[in-house]
Structure formats: structure tokens, C-alpha cells
Amino acid sequence: MKLLKKLLKWSKITIISLLLVLAIAYLVIYNLSQRRIQKQYSYTDAAISIPTDSLSIAKGEHLYKIRSCQDCHGEKGEGSLFMNDKMLMQLTAPNLTKGNGGIAAFKTSDWLRVLRHGVDKNGRSLFMMPSHEINNLTNEDLANLIAYCKQLAPVASSQEKLHSIGPIGRLLMVMNQVTVLPAEKIDHRALHTQKLEEKTGVTYGQYLSSGCQGCHRPDMKGGGPLAPGFPPVPNITGDGNVGNWNEQAFIATIRNGKTPEGKELNNNYMPWKSIGHFTDEELKSIFMYLQQIRDKH
């Protein structure tokens, strides 16, 4: 009996001590993450002219699709619930139209602030907006993308606007496992190219594939899961399995969502349906770029 009482006593002490350690650990994680969330960024941007002609708007629509904007903001720009997990994150992708609940008051400077710098009107980083991948767009492409978004037909939205990050989300953020704050990844003083003259080849492929870096990492070699429950991210360079494919197989994989080996791609993790909006010529350039990324032995 005495032994049982001792065991119960030490069990209680152990549990209380463990809870205390966890509480202190979370307090540290919270403070570290909150400091980053509250950081304000300053920047200056040269004004860019937003076109209104149909050709520019069509190019902007193409960019909207190949950059997977519709995956979060919807086909019509109506916005959607991006994530609703209290432990990870609760976040609504905003309505980009001038409809009820949308961003009717947005000026060109606001579009630049969001797309090029990834910050809100107070200068703090947005959550999960891939501005660090859009930031490399030339002035011409960015202007076309904005032109397309500005002319979207108004869509009313009653979607609840959620914006919070949970304890697991904060932990992943502190461990730098997920890019929660895009503004941290951006050089806010960078100068931007007006337009690309050559729209083919390795350099163009590198330019087009910047949107792949969020998952496949800047070196395109993939890595571990991006979040709990997610699959590992594959190496898509010449050293990975893609290195065994030819150009036709690569394009067919993107078009059909099935690899030459017969593996079905899950669009929730590998958005092949959005990437499928790339033209054949664009995919050829991306393939050329990926193939030449190889470790030197």
C-alpha cells in the first residue's frame, strides 16, 4: 500500500513537472513567433502602369492560373476558407473582387504591397500568401496579373474572415518548417526587371518555376513533409526521378496527373491541374531548367 502511494505521488509530480515544462516551452514558442508576426517592414516601390487592353488582361488570367491563385482565391476570385484547423491555422483567402465582402477599395499600391512585399496595410507580414514566389515577376507580368484581378466581375461573399495561428502552426513556424510569413523571405529593396525578352530555355524555365519553390524548396530537391499528415516532397531535379524522364513524359505527367511509372498525383499536394495551364513551350523550358540541376560528382 505504501509503495502504491509512493508511485501515485511520484506520478503526480512527474505529470505536473511535464505540464510545467510544456507550458514554459509553449510560452517561449509563442513569444518567438509573436515577435516575428508583429514585425513591421518598410519598402518603396516605383509606380507601374496597369494596362486595360484585352491582350494584357488575357496574359494576366494565364498568370492567375499557372501561379495557382485560384486554388486559394477561387476561379472567380471569390475567396475561400484556406484552412480551418485550430491547432495549425485558421485562415480565409480574401475575395479579390469588388463584390460584397471583397476588396473594392484596393488601389494599385495595395496590389503591389500584397503581391510584391506580402504585407498588410500596417506593414506586417501576411499569413501564407506566397508573395515570396510572386515577387520575382517582371513589372510587365505583375502589371498584367493586377490588370486581370482588377477587372474580375463582382462576386458577393459571406465567408467568415478567419486569421489566426494555432500552437502547432507556431511550432512549425519557429522551426522554419513552413513559410507562414512571406515577408521574411523577400528582399524589399530589390529592383525588378521590366520584361523578359527571351521566353524560352533554361533561364525562362527558372523564372516560371519560382512558384514551385514553396514545396520543392529553392534547390528543387524537395525534402520532408510540409505539415503533419503531408507526404514527403520529391526531388524534381535531374538527380531525382524526373531526371529519368524525357520532355514528352514530363509534359504528359503535368497534363494527366500520372507519372510514367503509373503513380497518380494527388492534386491536394501536387497541384497538377493548375500547373497544367502552362503551355507546352513553358513546360519545355521548366523541364530544361530542372534537368540541368544536378550535383557535381
GROMACS .gro file of C-alpha atoms in nm, residues 46-190:
model
  145
   46ALA     CA    1   0.838   5.260  -5.827
   47ALA     CA    2   0.494   5.311  -5.974
   48ILE     CA    3   0.391   5.074  -6.251
   49SER     CA    4   0.125   5.133  -6.513
   50ILE     CA    5  -0.164   4.888  -6.516
   51PRO     CA    6  -0.287   4.810  -6.868
   52THR     CA    7  -0.653   4.777  -6.965
   53ASP     CA    8  -0.629   4.613  -7.309
   54SER     CA    9  -0.769   4.265  -7.367
   55LEU     CA   10  -0.434   4.105  -7.456
   56SER     CA   11  -0.270   4.216  -7.130
   57ILE     CA   12  -0.572   4.100  -6.930
   58ALA     CA   13  -0.559   3.761  -7.105
   59LYS     CA   14  -0.191   3.731  -7.010
   60GLY     CA   15  -0.285   3.821  -6.654
   61GLU     CA   16  -0.550   3.548  -6.650
   62HIS     CA   17  -0.287   3.298  -6.766
   63LEU     CA   18  -0.061   3.406  -6.479
   64TYR     CA   19  -0.351   3.379  -6.232
   65LYS     CA   20  -0.395   3.016  -6.338
   66ILE     CA   21  -0.034   2.900  -6.362
   67ARG     CA   22   0.051   3.065  -6.029
   68SER     CA   23  -0.233   2.864  -5.870
   69CYS     CA   24  -0.410   3.178  -5.743
   70GLN     CA   25  -0.746   3.007  -5.796
   71ASP     CA   26  -0.652   2.727  -5.557
   72CYS     CA   27  -0.699   2.968  -5.266
   73HIS     CA   28  -0.892   3.265  -5.408
   74GLY     CA   29  -1.126   3.068  -5.632
   75GLU     CA   30  -1.186   3.052  -6.007
   76LYS     CA   31  -1.376   3.381  -5.997
   77GLY     CA   32  -1.161   3.544  -5.728
   78GLU     CA   33  -1.440   3.496  -5.476
   79GLY     CA   34  -1.211   3.378  -5.195
   80SER     CA   35  -1.236   3.063  -4.986
   81LEU     CA   36  -1.162   2.907  -4.650
   82PHE     CA   37  -0.795   2.820  -4.691
   83MET     CA   38  -0.750   2.633  -4.362
   84ASN     CA   39  -0.967   2.574  -4.058
   85ASP     CA   40  -0.762   2.385  -3.801
   86LYS     CA   41  -0.738   2.547  -3.459
   87MET     CA   42  -0.415   2.366  -3.380
   88LEU     CA   43  -0.249   2.464  -3.710
   89MET     CA   44  -0.414   2.771  -3.858
   90GLN     CA   45  -0.750   2.930  -3.937
   91LEU     CA   46  -0.727   3.142  -4.247
   92THR     CA   47  -0.961   3.277  -4.513
   93ALA     CA   48  -0.824   3.368  -4.856
   94PRO     CA   49  -0.993   3.702  -4.932
   95ASN     CA   50  -1.244   3.783  -5.203
   96LEU     CA   51  -1.044   3.964  -5.473
   97THR     CA   52  -1.346   4.113  -5.646
   98LYS     CA   53  -1.540   4.434  -5.586
   99GLY     CA   54  -1.842   4.239  -5.467
  100ASN     CA   55  -1.979   4.247  -5.114
  101GLY     CA   56  -1.706   4.125  -4.879
  102GLY     CA   57  -1.438   4.188  -5.140
  103ILE     CA   58  -1.154   4.439  -5.174
  104ALA     CA   59  -1.331   4.722  -5.356
  105ALA     CA   60  -1.104   4.985  -5.202
  106PHE     CA   61  -0.779   4.830  -5.332
  107LYS     CA   62  -0.555   5.068  -5.525
  108THR     CA   63  -0.256   4.971  -5.741
  109SER     CA   64  -0.028   5.046  -5.446
  110ASP     CA   65  -0.223   4.794  -5.237
  111TRP     CA   66  -0.182   4.526  -5.503
  112LEU     CA   67   0.193   4.595  -5.509
  113ARG     CA   68   0.208   4.585  -5.131
  114VAL     CA   69   0.044   4.243  -5.118
  115LEU     CA   70   0.192   4.078  -5.427
  116ARG     CA   71   0.544   4.217  -5.416
  117HIS     CA   72   0.600   4.254  -5.042
  118GLY     CA   73   0.350   4.026  -4.871
  119VAL     CA   74   0.248   4.276  -4.603
  120ASP     CA   75  -0.080   4.416  -4.476
  121LYS     CA   76  -0.169   4.785  -4.457
  122ASN     CA   77   0.017   4.811  -4.125
  123GLY     CA   78   0.339   4.675  -4.274
  124ARG     CA   79   0.315   4.334  -4.102
  125SER     CA   80   0.356   4.011  -4.294
  126LEU     CA   81   0.051   3.838  -4.433
  127PHE     CA   82  -0.009   3.472  -4.347
  128MET     CA   83   0.065   3.207  -4.612
  129MET     CA   84   0.031   3.443  -4.909
  130PRO     CA   85   0.306   3.323  -5.150
  131SER     CA   86   0.432   3.674  -5.223
  132HIS     CA   87   0.790   3.547  -5.195
  133GLU     CA   88   0.719   3.337  -5.505
  134ILE     CA   89   0.537   3.614  -5.692
  135ASN     CA   90   0.797   3.875  -5.602
  136ASN     CA   91   1.023   3.774  -5.889
  137LEU     CA   92   0.764   3.861  -6.155
  138THR     CA   93   0.874   4.126  -6.403
  139ASN     CA   94   0.694   4.458  -6.388
  140GLU     CA   95   0.515   4.367  -6.710
  141ASP     CA   96   0.386   4.033  -6.578
  142LEU     CA   97   0.289   4.178  -6.242
  143ALA     CA   98   0.100   4.462  -6.412
  144ASN     CA   99  -0.086   4.210  -6.629
  145LEU     CA  100  -0.178   3.999  -6.326
  146ILE     CA  101  -0.309   4.306  -6.144
  147ALA     CA  102  -0.499   4.413  -6.456
  148TYR     CA  103  -0.676   4.079  -6.464
  149CYS     CA  104  -0.763   4.087  -6.093
  150LYS     CA  105  -0.893   4.444  -6.112
  151GLN     CA  106  -1.146   4.360  -6.381
  152LEU     CA  107  -1.289   4.050  -6.212
  153ALA     CA  108  -1.667   4.053  -6.207
  154PRO     CA  109  -1.805   4.136  -5.860
  155VAL     CA  110  -1.890   3.830  -5.651
  156ALA     CA  111  -2.065   3.862  -5.315
  157SER     CA  112  -1.904   3.667  -5.033
  158SER     CA  113  -2.031   3.591  -4.684
  159GLN     CA  114  -1.731   3.376  -4.594
  160GLU     CA  115  -1.620   3.429  -4.232
  161LYS     CA  116  -1.283   3.604  -4.229
  162LEU     CA  117  -1.051   3.393  -4.017
  163HIS     CA  118  -0.694   3.490  -3.935
  164SER     CA  119  -0.519   3.303  -3.654
  165ILE     CA  120  -0.237   3.059  -3.599
  166GLY     CA  121  -0.250   2.770  -3.354
  167PRO     CA  122   0.016   2.614  -3.131
  168ILE     CA  123   0.132   2.354  -3.387
  169GLY     CA  124   0.139   2.623  -3.653
  170ARG     CA  125   0.356   2.840  -3.429
  171LEU     CA  126   0.589   2.549  -3.360
  172LEU     CA  127   0.630   2.475  -3.731
  173MET     CA  128   0.690   2.844  -3.791
  174VAL     CA  129   0.960   2.870  -3.523
  175MET     CA  130   1.123   2.555  -3.663
  176ASN     CA  131   1.109   2.715  -4.011
  177GLN     CA  132   0.929   2.411  -4.150
  178VAL     CA  133   0.661   2.620  -4.323
  179THR     CA  134   0.675   2.968  -4.474
  180VAL     CA  135   0.398   3.126  -4.271
  181LEU     CA  136   0.531   3.482  -4.308
  182PRO     CA  137   0.624   3.553  -4.672
  183ALA     CA  138   0.764   3.899  -4.594
  184GLU     CA  139   1.056   3.730  -4.416
  185LYS     CA  140   1.165   3.571  -4.745
  186ILE     CA  141   1.158   3.888  -4.956
  187ASP     CA  142   1.427   4.142  -5.035
  188HIS     CA  143   1.212   4.452  -5.003
  189ARG     CA  144   1.475   4.672  -5.169
  190ALA     CA  145   1.521   4.454  -5.476
   0.00000   0.00000   0.00000
